[in-house]
Amino acid sequence: MFDKILIANRGEIALRVIRACREMGIRSVAVHSTADADAMHVRMADESVCIGPPPSARSYLSIPAVISACEITGADAVHPGYGFLSENATFVQALEDHGITFIGPSSEHIRIMGDKITAKETAKSLGIPVVPGSEGGVPDVAAARQLAAEIGYPVIVKATAGGGGRGMKVAKSEEDLEVAFRTARAEAKAAFGNDEVYIEKYLQRPRHIEIQVFGDGKGNAVHLAERDCSLQRRHQKVFEEAPSPAIGEAERARIGGICANAVARLGYSGAGTIEFLYEDGEFYFIEMNTRLQVEHPVTEAIFGVDLVREQIRVAEGYPLSFTQDDLVVNGHAIEVRINAEKVPGFSPCPGRITQYHAPGGLGVRMDSALFDGYTIPPYYDSLIGKLIVHGRDRPEALARLRRALNELIVDGIDTTIPLFHALLAEPDIHSGDYSIHWLEKWLARKFGS
Ligand code: MV4
């Protein structure tokens, strides 16, 4: 059993992990930059350590600073949250070398999934359906041209080291291919210092559907159904729900079974998410995230499980506390991301919160580190809260979302709250008929740009 866990993160996710630690009787250590000395995660933890100046590179992303904080406080384990060091294999290796447990998968599994070609090859070899495309990297334009002709246009050129949509270019026909190939390669080089690219069939109107998986690191694994995260803007998720309005029970069991089986065979430990594009009834693997995701609460809501508690238990060496048969979907959950941003341009809006009031009542969860008088620093992500609602079915969840948004008060800055009121007036949101392009098209139509 862990006696003390250090949380290498800030904001709502640091609080989320501290809450799980409290319920499990485990002491918590917060780390913070000088900009976060008065942040809620620092107040809520049992102890705290200042690990550096405001820029993340010198605090939350500094491996020596975080490891020193573990040594000083005698922490047994580190929970990385999401972002920052959560998918950094070098960090996990450093913790392993110091005899500190990383609450997450092995550095080896993180490394495999961080390289998109290796991830895809691994997924394919484990029986997961993948997007048709090149086998491995594509060396030059001539090879790209040959492959694209075989795959059929449109195609997409992607960076091996990619993620978050950077270094990704679509070629509608052969005329576009050379420019797409060279631009993707140049962007990949600039963004990741690795110019390797690969090619896939471009899916034109898919949904983004991701399967939550959990492994015990000893060859046992389960799936916790899917989340539909198709509503995104510039690769930033805005609205997420579970289950997907597009997936039926039999389909869920089939793709979930494939994912759980793959994760079991990998010997994967902890929480993971297998991301798919879904079009015309088919799933196509795109990547696997080896961390707890921002949107994990919608999965927690429909299954009534605590995924952070489960992560900690598995890291301690305990078996999973549920079997696949225990995991039955109950109702519908929706999360909306409350960002300190001005709609419609989505420019960041840090500043002082003059008044904060969280919504409540049946089926409402507000995960946020805000409080009255808090000043949002300009250095970090603009996510300031997640409103999660749960209902017996999707219409009830949507009604509850509208009701909860009306109760939520965040005064003093601009937020994405008005965006959600506007979205709730859209018939497509109520019918669930949207693809990954719906939100950007709607924003362009509604606000111009
Ligand atoms: C694709 C695609 C269409 N076809 N791959 C974007 C980020 C990266 N994780 C994968 N992405 C895409 N890959 C093929 N073969 C379209 C996207 C994509 C996308 C995917 C998920 C959610 C939003 C998106 C927005 C634009 C493009």
Tab-separated table of C-alpha atoms and ligand atoms in Angstrom:
chain	number	residue	atom	x	y	z
A	1	MET	CA	0.000	0.000	0.000
A	2	PHE	CA	1.156	3.510	-0.760
A	3	ASP	CA	1.561	5.805	2.189
A	4	LYS	CA	2.047	8.973	0.180
A	5	ILE	CA	1.385	9.996	-3.425
A	6	LEU	CA	2.852	13.051	-5.131
A	7	ILE	CA	0.636	14.639	-7.769
A	8	ALA	CA	2.736	16.038	-10.604
A	9	ASN	CA	0.033	18.343	-11.907
A	10	ARG	CA	-2.171	21.349	-11.082
A	11	GLY	CA	-5.746	22.574	-11.415
A	12	GLU	CA	-8.835	20.401	-11.446
A	13	ILE	CA	-7.006	17.141	-12.171
A	14	ALA	CA	-4.656	17.591	-9.202
A	15	LEU	CA	-7.756	18.028	-7.007
A	16	ARG	CA	-9.363	14.994	-8.619
A	17	VAL	CA	-6.387	12.825	-7.640
A	18	ILE	CA	-6.127	14.321	-4.127
A	19	ARG	CA	-9.807	13.420	-3.583
A	20	ALA	CA	-9.152	9.778	-4.482
A	21	CYS	CA	-6.112	9.701	-2.169
A	22	ARG	CA	-8.183	11.104	0.737
A	23	GLU	CA	-10.872	8.463	0.295
A	24	MET	CA	-8.206	5.735	0.244
A	25	GLY	CA	-6.409	7.048	3.333
A	26	ILE	CA	-3.275	7.903	1.358
A	27	ARG	CA	-1.414	11.142	2.103
A	28	SER	CA	-1.026	13.551	-0.818
A	29	VAL	CA	1.753	15.902	-1.872
A	30	ALA	CA	1.045	18.828	-4.192
A	31	VAL	CA	3.776	20.404	-6.276
A	32	HIS	CA	3.414	23.922	-7.614
A	33	SER	CA	5.149	26.714	-9.467
A	34	THR	CA	5.558	30.133	-7.826
A	35	ALA	CA	2.526	31.259	-9.888
A	36	ASP	CA	0.369	28.606	-8.145
A	37	ALA	CA	1.364	29.183	-4.504
A	38	ASP	CA	-2.262	30.029	-3.588
A	39	ALA	CA	-3.915	27.451	-5.881
A	40	MET	CA	-6.609	25.102	-4.565
A	41	HIS	CA	-4.596	21.921	-5.178
A	42	VAL	CA	-1.896	23.275	-2.849
A	43	ARG	CA	-4.491	24.002	-0.162
A	44	MET	CA	-6.213	20.633	-0.472
A	45	ALA	CA	-3.114	18.419	-0.370
A	46	ASP	CA	-1.592	17.270	2.911
A	47	GLU	CA	1.723	18.904	1.993
A	48	SER	CA	3.152	20.917	-0.853
A	49	VAL	CA	6.482	21.697	-2.475
A	50	CYS	CA	7.347	24.638	-4.714
A	51	ILE	CA	9.185	23.201	-7.723
A	52	GLY	CA	10.081	26.256	-9.779
A	53	PRO	CA	9.130	29.445	-11.587
A	54	PRO	CA	5.904	29.910	-13.612
A	55	PRO	CA	6.942	28.488	-17.015
A	56	SER	CA	5.954	24.780	-17.126
A	57	ALA	CA	9.299	23.832	-18.658
A	58	ARG	CA	10.941	24.905	-15.386
A	59	SER	CA	8.328	23.513	-12.973
A	60	TYR	CA	5.575	21.015	-13.920
A	61	LEU	CA	7.634	19.663	-16.834
A	62	SER	CA	10.956	19.557	-14.985
A	63	ILE	CA	11.888	15.925	-14.299
A	64	PRO	CA	14.671	16.777	-11.790
A	65	ALA	CA	12.363	19.185	-9.925
A	66	VAL	CA	9.567	16.601	-9.600
A	67	ILE	CA	11.937	13.803	-8.575
A	68	SER	CA	13.568	16.067	-5.963
A	69	ALA	CA	10.095	16.819	-4.559
A	70	CYS	CA	9.486	13.054	-4.243
A	71	GLU	CA	12.780	12.576	-2.401
A	72	ILE	CA	12.195	15.520	-0.054
A	73	THR	CA	8.690	14.368	0.909
A	74	GLY	CA	9.314	10.623	0.806
A	75	ALA	CA	6.514	9.981	-1.689
A	76	ASP	CA	6.098	6.319	-2.721
A	77	ALA	CA	4.401	7.052	-6.008
A	78	VAL	CA	3.607	9.773	-8.534
A	79	HIS	CA	0.268	10.399	-10.216
A	80	PRO	CA	0.928	12.469	-13.357
A	81	GLY	CA	-2.666	13.509	-14.196
A	82	TYR	CA	-2.976	14.364	-17.919
A	83	GLY	CA	-0.662	16.549	-20.008
A	84	PHE	CA	2.705	17.609	-18.534
A	85	LEU	CA	4.791	14.453	-17.788
A	86	SER	CA	1.938	11.957	-18.088
A	87	GLU	CA	3.171	10.368	-21.334
A	88	ASN	CA	6.882	11.049	-20.957
A	89	ALA	CA	8.765	7.724	-21.086
A	90	THR	CA	12.005	9.409	-19.911
A	91	PHE	CA	10.240	10.586	-16.753
A	92	VAL	CA	8.800	7.143	-16.058
A	93	GLN	CA	12.243	5.614	-16.584
A	94	ALA	CA	13.760	8.148	-14.141
A	95	LEU	CA	11.129	7.265	-11.503
A	96	GLU	CA	11.789	3.546	-12.035
A	97	ASP	CA	15.532	4.257	-11.501
A	98	HIS	CA	14.737	6.072	-8.232
A	99	GLY	CA	12.463	3.307	-6.940
A	100	ILE	CA	9.371	5.515	-7.106
A	101	THR	CA	6.199	3.998	-8.565
A	102	PHE	CA	4.644	5.701	-11.573
A	103	ILE	CA	0.857	5.456	-11.437
A	104	GLY	CA	0.399	4.472	-15.050
A	105	PRO	CA	1.778	2.060	-17.631
A	106	SER	CA	5.427	1.025	-18.110
A	107	SER	CA	7.861	3.351	-19.891
A	108	GLU	CA	7.984	0.704	-22.633
A	109	HIS	CA	4.217	0.880	-23.316
A	110	ILE	CA	4.350	4.691	-23.265
A	111	ARG	CA	7.219	4.640	-25.773
A	112	ILE	CA	5.430	2.230	-28.128
A	113	MET	CA	2.266	4.324	-28.216
A	114	GLY	CA	4.151	7.637	-28.502
A	115	ASP	CA	5.480	6.588	-31.898
A	116	LYS	CA	2.401	6.568	-34.138
A	117	ILE	CA	3.771	4.024	-36.654
A	118	THR	CA	4.840	1.579	-33.929
A	119	ALA	CA	1.500	2.152	-32.189
A	120	LYS	CA	-0.410	1.336	-35.373
A	121	GLU	CA	1.703	-1.749	-36.134
A	122	THR	CA	1.240	-2.952	-32.559
A	123	ALA	CA	-2.516	-2.343	-32.677
A	124	LYS	CA	-2.802	-4.181	-35.993
A	125	SER	CA	-0.798	-7.162	-34.711
A	126	LEU	CA	-3.168	-7.375	-31.727
A	127	GLY	CA	-6.261	-7.583	-33.922
A	128	ILE	CA	-7.395	-3.956	-33.721
A	129	PRO	CA	-8.781	-2.606	-37.028
A	130	VAL	CA	-6.595	0.180	-38.456
A	131	VAL	CA	-6.941	2.735	-41.267
A	132	PRO	CA	-5.652	1.360	-44.601
A	133	GLY	CA	-2.298	2.952	-45.390
A	134	SER	CA	1.477	2.665	-45.707
A	135	GLU	CA	3.312	0.030	-43.704
A	136	GLY	CA	5.647	2.255	-41.753
A	137	GLY	CA	7.306	5.490	-42.838
A	138	VAL	CA	7.229	6.805	-46.393
A	139	PRO	CA	10.738	7.842	-47.550
A	140	ASP	CA	10.040	10.222	-50.461
A	141	VAL	CA	7.464	11.782	-52.785
A	142	ALA	CA	7.817	9.008	-55.375
A	143	ALA	CA	7.010	6.340	-52.782
A	144	ALA	CA	4.154	8.498	-51.486
A	145	ARG	CA	2.721	8.805	-55.004
A	146	GLN	CA	2.840	5.067	-55.582
A	147	LEU	CA	1.226	4.276	-52.226
A	148	ALA	CA	-1.478	6.912	-52.587
A	149	ALA	CA	-2.435	5.497	-55.985
A	150	GLU	CA	-2.829	2.047	-54.378
A	151	ILE	CA	-4.778	3.324	-51.354
A	152	GLY	CA	-6.933	5.668	-53.438
A	153	TYR	CA	-7.506	9.393	-52.929
A	154	PRO	CA	-8.129	11.298	-50.730
A	155	VAL	CA	-5.156	10.418	-48.504
A	156	ILE	CA	-3.695	11.995	-45.381
A	157	VAL	CA	0.016	12.415	-44.610
A	158	LYS	CA	0.776	12.202	-40.878
A	159	ALA	CA	3.865	12.703	-38.706
A	160	THR	CA	5.167	9.554	-36.975
A	161	ALA	CA	5.947	11.645	-33.888
A	162	GLY	CA	2.649	13.523	-34.254
A	163	GLY	CA	-0.342	14.119	-32.095
A	164	GLY	CA	-2.857	16.880	-31.642
A	165	GLY	CA	-3.214	17.268	-35.396
A	166	ARG	CA	0.203	18.811	-36.035
A	167	GLY	CA	2.169	17.690	-39.069
A	168	MET	CA	-0.972	16.377	-40.792
A	169	LYS	CA	-1.922	17.202	-44.406
A	170	VAL	CA	-4.706	15.980	-46.693
A	171	ALA	CA	-4.230	15.377	-50.416
A	172	LYS	CA	-7.543	15.290	-52.309
A	173	SER	CA	-5.894	14.106	-55.506
A	174	GLU	CA	-2.465	13.427	-57.004
A	175	GLU	CA	-2.004	17.170	-57.757
A	176	ASP	CA	-2.010	17.917	-53.993
A	177	LEU	CA	0.265	15.082	-52.952
A	178	GLU	CA	3.709	16.602	-53.354
A	179	VAL	CA	2.793	19.784	-51.421
A	180	ALA	CA	1.008	17.752	-48.718
A	181	PHE	CA	3.969	15.407	-48.330
A	182	ARG	CA	6.567	18.194	-48.140
A	183	THR	CA	4.480	20.387	-45.812
A	184	ALA	CA	3.706	17.524	-43.419
A	185	ARG	CA	7.391	16.596	-43.365
A	186	ALA	CA	8.528	20.209	-42.708
A	187	GLU	CA	5.908	20.681	-39.955
A	188	ALA	CA	6.876	17.388	-38.346
A	189	LYS	CA	10.545	18.366	-38.370
A	190	ALA	CA	9.789	21.790	-36.845
A	191	ALA	CA	7.310	20.537	-34.223
A	192	PHE	CA	8.873	17.219	-33.165
A	193	GLY	CA	12.443	17.222	-34.506
A	194	ASN	CA	11.548	14.056	-36.435
A	195	ASP	CA	10.484	14.352	-40.069
A	196	GLU	CA	9.233	10.811	-40.616
A	197	VAL	CA	5.716	10.663	-42.070
A	198	TYR	CA	3.239	7.953	-43.084
A	199	ILE	CA	0.172	7.822	-45.303
A	200	GLU	CA	-3.420	6.736	-44.693
A	201	LYS	CA	-6.714	6.706	-46.516
A	202	TYR	CA	-8.437	9.989	-45.514
A	203	LEU	CA	-11.822	9.429	-43.891
A	204	GLN	CA	-14.048	12.329	-44.844
A	205	ARG	CA	-16.831	12.453	-42.254
A	206	PRO	CA	-15.945	10.206	-39.294
A	207	ARG	CA	-16.808	10.447	-35.622
A	208	HIS	CA	-14.082	10.379	-32.960
A	209	ILE	CA	-14.862	7.434	-30.712
A	210	GLU	CA	-12.487	6.248	-28.018
A	211	ILE	CA	-12.602	3.091	-25.929
A	212	GLN	CA	-11.600	3.270	-22.258
A	213	VAL	CA	-9.506	0.260	-21.286
A	214	PHE	CA	-7.934	-0.890	-18.047
A	215	GLY	CA	-5.225	-3.505	-17.558
A	216	ASP	CA	-3.794	-4.997	-14.360
A	217	GLY	CA	-0.295	-5.404	-15.853
A	218	LYS	CA	-0.565	-9.186	-15.431
A	219	GLY	CA	-2.474	-10.043	-18.556
A	220	ASN	CA	-6.007	-9.210	-17.395
A	221	ALA	CA	-7.965	-6.336	-18.876
A	222	VAL	CA	-11.453	-4.904	-19.312
A	223	HIS	CA	-13.047	-2.182	-21.424
A	224	LEU	CA	-15.367	0.515	-20.136
A	225	ALA	CA	-17.223	1.235	-23.372
A	226	GLU	CA	-16.716	4.332	-25.471
A	227	ARG	CA	-16.753	8.100	-25.299
A	228	ASP	CA	-17.814	10.162	-28.288
A	229	CYS	CA	-15.526	13.195	-28.575
A	230	SER	CA	-16.403	14.287	-32.086
A	231	LEU	CA	-17.179	17.864	-31.042
A	232	GLN	CA	-13.733	19.447	-31.283
A	233	ARG	CA	-12.237	22.741	-32.397
A	234	ARG	CA	-8.658	22.725	-33.642
A	235	HIS	CA	-8.126	19.313	-32.037
A	236	GLN	CA	-9.363	20.599	-28.687
A	237	LYS	CA	-12.308	18.633	-27.353
A	238	VAL	CA	-15.208	20.780	-26.239
A	239	PHE	CA	-18.133	18.428	-25.476
A	240	GLU	CA	-17.812	14.698	-24.727
A	241	GLU	CA	-20.378	12.030	-24.015
A	242	ALA	CA	-20.723	8.386	-23.062
A	243	PRO	CA	-22.062	6.203	-24.523
A	244	SER	CA	-21.888	7.417	-28.133
A	245	PRO	CA	-25.289	8.154	-29.693
A	246	ALA	CA	-23.983	6.374	-32.819
A	247	ILE	CA	-23.057	2.998	-31.275
A	248	GLY	CA	-25.344	0.108	-30.411
A	249	GLU	CA	-24.929	-2.501	-27.683
A	250	ALA	CA	-23.661	-5.301	-29.936
A	251	GLU	CA	-21.135	-3.022	-31.642
A	252	ARG	CA	-19.918	-1.780	-28.251
A	253	ALA	CA	-19.368	-5.314	-27.002
A	254	ARG	CA	-17.532	-6.273	-30.186
A	255	ILE	CA	-15.056	-3.351	-30.391
A	256	GLY	CA	-14.718	-3.233	-26.599
A	257	GLY	CA	-13.888	-6.941	-26.551
A	258	ILE	CA	-11.247	-6.468	-29.241
A	259	CYS	CA	-9.643	-3.616	-27.252
A	260	ALA	CA	-9.726	-5.428	-23.893
A	261	ASN	CA	-8.187	-8.496	-25.498
A	262	ALA	CA	-5.411	-6.433	-27.117
A	263	VAL	CA	-4.596	-4.666	-23.838
A	264	ALA	CA	-4.536	-7.980	-21.983
A	265	ARG	CA	-2.107	-9.465	-24.532
A	266	LEU	CA	0.116	-6.374	-24.228
A	267	GLY	CA	0.303	-6.887	-20.463
A	268	TYR	CA	-0.716	-3.250	-20.166
A	269	SER	CA	-1.031	-1.711	-16.709
A	270	GLY	CA	-3.544	0.965	-15.708
A	271	ALA	CA	-5.877	3.221	-17.642
A	272	GLY	CA	-5.625	3.660	-21.383
A	273	THR	CA	-7.714	4.978	-24.225
A	274	ILE	CA	-7.802	3.522	-27.717
A	275	GLU	CA	-8.864	6.191	-30.196
A	276	PHE	CA	-10.800	5.386	-33.337
A	277	LEU	CA	-12.319	7.153	-36.256
A	278	TYR	CA	-15.763	5.658	-36.917
A	279	GLU	CA	-17.399	5.896	-40.318
A	280	ASP	CA	-20.104	3.845	-42.049
A	281	GLY	CA	-20.224	1.284	-39.251
A	282	GLU	CA	-16.462	0.631	-39.196
A	283	PHE	CA	-13.839	1.438	-36.553
A	284	TYR	CA	-10.348	2.562	-37.586
A	285	PHE	CA	-7.604	2.807	-34.943
A	286	ILE	CA	-5.709	6.114	-34.951
A	287	GLU	CA	-3.779	6.190	-31.659
A	288	MET	CA	-3.650	5.036	-28.053
A	289	ASN	CA	-3.323	7.400	-25.104
A	290	THR	CA	-1.503	5.907	-22.155
A	291	ARG	CA	-2.890	8.307	-19.542
A	292	LEU	CA	-6.060	9.188	-17.679
A	293	GLN	CA	-7.986	11.513	-19.976
A	294	VAL	CA	-9.628	14.855	-19.254
A	295	GLU	CA	-13.025	13.366	-20.150
A	296	HIS	CA	-12.750	10.266	-17.898
A	297	PRO	CA	-15.644	11.431	-15.652
A	298	VAL	CA	-18.303	10.601	-18.266
A	299	THR	CA	-17.110	6.993	-18.132
A	300	GLU	CA	-17.101	7.092	-14.318
A	301	ALA	CA	-20.679	8.380	-14.388
A	302	ILE	CA	-22.141	5.642	-16.587
A	303	PHE	CA	-20.317	2.820	-14.780
A	304	GLY	CA	-20.278	4.192	-11.228
A	305	VAL	CA	-16.555	3.500	-10.830
A	306	ASP	CA	-13.642	5.665	-9.629
A	307	LEU	CA	-10.971	5.368	-12.316
A	308	VAL	CA	-8.295	7.163	-10.275
A	309	ARG	CA	-8.824	4.821	-7.328
A	310	GLU	CA	-8.495	1.934	-9.766
A	311	GLN	CA	-5.263	3.386	-11.202
A	312	ILE	CA	-3.799	3.619	-7.701
A	313	ARG	CA	-4.876	0.074	-6.767
A	314	VAL	CA	-3.387	-1.403	-9.924
A	315	ALA	CA	-0.126	0.508	-9.345
A	316	GLU	CA	-0.047	-1.027	-5.849
A	317	GLY	CA	-0.267	-4.467	-7.451
A	318	TYR	CA	-3.901	-5.302	-6.652
A	319	PRO	CA	-6.110	-6.978	-9.231
A	320	LEU	CA	-8.860	-4.997	-10.982
A	321	SER	CA	-11.788	-4.450	-8.635
A	322	PHE	CA	-14.350	-5.238	-11.366
A	323	THR	CA	-14.790	-7.896	-14.029
A	324	GLN	CA	-16.168	-7.252	-17.501
A	325	ASP	CA	-19.523	-8.669	-16.380
A	326	ASP	CA	-19.700	-6.141	-13.523
A	327	LEU	CA	-19.432	-3.287	-16.012
A	328	VAL	CA	-22.940	-2.421	-17.172
A	329	VAL	CA	-23.702	0.930	-18.814
A	330	ASN	CA	-26.141	2.960	-16.745
A	331	GLY	CA	-27.741	5.924	-18.510
A	332	HIS	CA	-25.934	8.704	-20.309
A	333	ALA	CA	-23.314	11.277	-19.318
A	334	ILE	CA	-22.076	14.489	-20.927
A	335	GLU	CA	-19.077	16.660	-20.094
A	336	VAL	CA	-18.545	20.229	-21.250
A	337	ARG	CA	-15.194	21.953	-20.874
A	338	ILE	CA	-15.350	25.335	-19.191
A	339	ASN	CA	-12.354	27.255	-20.535
A	340	ALA	CA	-11.149	30.756	-19.693
A	341	GLU	CA	-11.620	31.806	-23.308
A	342	LYS	CA	-13.647	34.400	-25.155
A	343	VAL	CA	-16.124	32.938	-27.661
A	344	PRO	CA	-16.109	32.874	-30.688
A	345	GLY	CA	-12.363	33.524	-31.147
A	346	PHE	CA	-11.365	31.256	-28.217
A	347	SER	CA	-8.592	33.665	-27.174
A	348	PRO	CA	-7.390	32.910	-23.627
A	349	CYS	CA	-8.869	35.095	-20.897
A	350	PRO	CA	-6.871	34.758	-17.696
A	351	GLY	CA	-7.756	37.076	-14.805
A	352	ARG	CA	-9.508	37.351	-11.465
A	353	ILE	CA	-12.658	35.369	-10.689
A	354	THR	CA	-14.880	37.779	-8.777
A	355	GLN	CA	-17.592	35.210	-8.156
A	356	TYR	CA	-17.757	31.428	-8.561
A	357	HIS	CA	-20.752	29.252	-7.893
A	358	ALA	CA	-20.789	25.564	-8.830
A	359	PRO	CA	-24.042	23.906	-9.913
A	360	GLY	CA	-25.346	20.931	-7.952
A	361	GLY	CA	-28.269	18.575	-7.577
A	362	LEU	CA	-28.961	15.078	-8.834
A	363	GLY	CA	-26.650	13.898	-11.615
A	364	VAL	CA	-24.385	16.953	-11.578
A	365	ARG	CA	-20.628	16.944	-10.969
A	366	MET	CA	-18.402	19.999	-11.244
A	367	ASP	CA	-14.660	19.309	-11.300
A	368	SER	CA	-12.842	22.613	-10.881
A	369	ALA	CA	-10.122	24.220	-8.782
A	370	LEU	CA	-11.794	27.658	-8.930
A	371	PHE	CA	-12.813	29.709	-5.900
A	372	ASP	CA	-14.033	33.257	-5.263
A	373	GLY	CA	-11.193	35.730	-5.719
A	374	TYR	CA	-8.867	33.270	-7.501
A	375	THR	CA	-6.693	34.753	-10.230
A	376	ILE	CA	-6.175	32.462	-13.242
A	377	PRO	CA	-2.499	32.732	-14.191
A	378	PRO	CA	-1.653	33.230	-17.882
A	379	TYR	CA	0.972	30.464	-18.063
A	380	TYR	CA	-1.077	27.289	-18.341
A	381	ASP	CA	-3.975	25.580	-20.110
A	382	SER	CA	-7.228	27.530	-20.253
A	383	LEU	CA	-9.347	24.636	-18.883
A	384	ILE	CA	-10.812	25.909	-15.583
A	385	GLY	CA	-13.589	23.431	-14.994
A	386	LYS	CA	-15.504	20.442	-16.265
A	387	LEU	CA	-19.241	20.188	-15.861
A	388	ILE	CA	-20.388	16.585	-15.998
A	389	VAL	CA	-24.046	15.595	-16.012
A	390	HIS	CA	-25.601	12.152	-15.817
A	391	GLY	CA	-29.152	11.125	-16.656
A	392	ARG	CA	-31.146	7.948	-17.215
A	393	ASP	CA	-30.971	8.626	-20.935
A	394	ARG	CA	-29.510	11.188	-23.354
A	395	PRO	CA	-32.484	13.586	-23.364
A	396	GLU	CA	-32.411	13.664	-19.563
A	397	ALA	CA	-28.646	14.343	-19.586
A	398	LEU	CA	-29.137	17.203	-22.067
A	399	ALA	CA	-31.953	18.725	-19.970
A	400	ARG	CA	-29.761	18.423	-16.883
A	401	LEU	CA	-26.864	20.058	-18.718
A	402	ARG	CA	-29.021	23.061	-19.608
A	403	ARG	CA	-30.267	23.313	-16.037
A	404	ALA	CA	-26.744	23.025	-14.540
A	405	LEU	CA	-25.266	25.577	-16.981
A	406	ASN	CA	-27.929	28.008	-15.816
A	407	GLU	CA	-26.825	27.538	-12.198
A	408	LEU	CA	-23.105	27.906	-12.915
A	409	ILE	CA	-21.634	31.342	-12.154
A	410	VAL	CA	-18.090	32.262	-13.248
A	411	ASP	CA	-17.814	36.074	-13.065
A	412	GLY	CA	-14.876	38.343	-13.818
A	413	ILE	CA	-13.572	36.639	-16.963
A	414	ASP	CA	-14.914	35.318	-20.270
A	415	THR	CA	-15.617	31.592	-20.475
A	416	THR	CA	-16.962	29.021	-22.920
A	417	ILE	CA	-20.279	28.816	-21.000
A	418	PRO	CA	-22.200	30.836	-23.676
A	419	LEU	CA	-20.981	28.375	-26.326
A	420	PHE	CA	-22.811	25.527	-24.579
A	421	HIS	CA	-26.067	27.476	-24.277
A	422	ALA	CA	-25.851	28.080	-28.039
A	423	LEU	CA	-25.026	24.422	-28.750
A	424	LEU	CA	-28.032	23.266	-26.727
A	425	ALA	CA	-30.266	25.197	-29.141
A	426	GLU	CA	-29.056	23.049	-32.073
A	427	PRO	CA	-31.236	20.165	-33.345
A	428	ASP	CA	-28.116	18.201	-34.428
A	429	ILE	CA	-26.882	18.182	-30.824
A	430	HIS	CA	-30.204	16.760	-29.665
A	431	SER	CA	-30.328	14.144	-32.423
A	432	GLY	CA	-26.635	13.266	-31.930
A	433	ASP	CA	-26.008	13.671	-35.652
A	434	TYR	CA	-22.511	15.180	-35.810
A	435	SER	CA	-19.059	14.299	-37.181
A	436	ILE	CA	-15.576	15.609	-36.276
A	437	HIS	CA	-16.184	18.570	-38.605
A	438	TRP	CA	-19.577	19.634	-37.237
A	439	LEU	CA	-18.354	22.116	-34.605
A	440	GLU	CA	-15.944	24.056	-36.820
A	441	LYS	CA	-18.537	24.265	-39.607
A	442	TRP	CA	-21.154	25.464	-37.135
A	443	LEU	CA	-18.794	28.081	-35.633
A	444	ALA	CA	-17.969	29.362	-39.133
A	445	ARG	CA	-21.658	29.562	-40.053
A	446	LYS	CA	-22.741	31.144	-36.796
A	447	PHE	CA	-19.929	33.603	-36.159
A	448	GLY	CA	-18.095	33.802	-39.496
A	449	SER	CA	-14.363	33.078	-39.938
B	1	MV4	C1	-7.468	11.235	-39.601
B	1	MV4	C2	-8.594	11.914	-40.169
B	1	MV4	C3	-9.136	11.379	-41.308
B	1	MV4	N1	-8.596	10.275	-41.873
B	1	MV4	N2	-6.980	10.145	-40.200
B	1	MV4	C4	-6.592	14.416	-36.149
B	1	MV4	C5	-5.713	14.308	-34.958
B	1	MV4	C6	-5.147	12.934	-34.948
B	1	MV4	N3	-5.286	12.357	-33.654
B	1	MV4	C7	-5.897	12.186	-35.996
B	1	MV4	N4	-6.686	13.140	-36.734
B	1	MV4	C8	-7.355	12.773	-37.846
B	1	MV4	N5	-6.896	11.658	-38.481
B	1	MV4	C9	-7.537	9.692	-41.311
B	1	MV4	N6	-7.013	8.593	-41.893
B	1	MV4	C10	-9.085	13.039	-39.528
B	1	MV4	C11	-8.458	13.482	-38.359
B	1	MV4	C12	-9.071	14.649	-37.751
B	1	MV4	C13	-9.698	14.556	-36.498
B	1	MV4	C14	-9.723	13.402	-35.775
B	1	MV4	C15	-10.346	13.325	-34.550
B	1	MV4	C16	-10.987	14.438	-34.052
B	1	MV4	C17	-10.985	15.622	-34.750
B	1	MV4	C18	-10.340	15.699	-35.978
B	1	MV4	C19	-10.353	16.899	-36.686
B	1	MV4	C20	-9.727	16.963	-37.890
B	1	MV4	C21	-9.081	15.849	-38.422
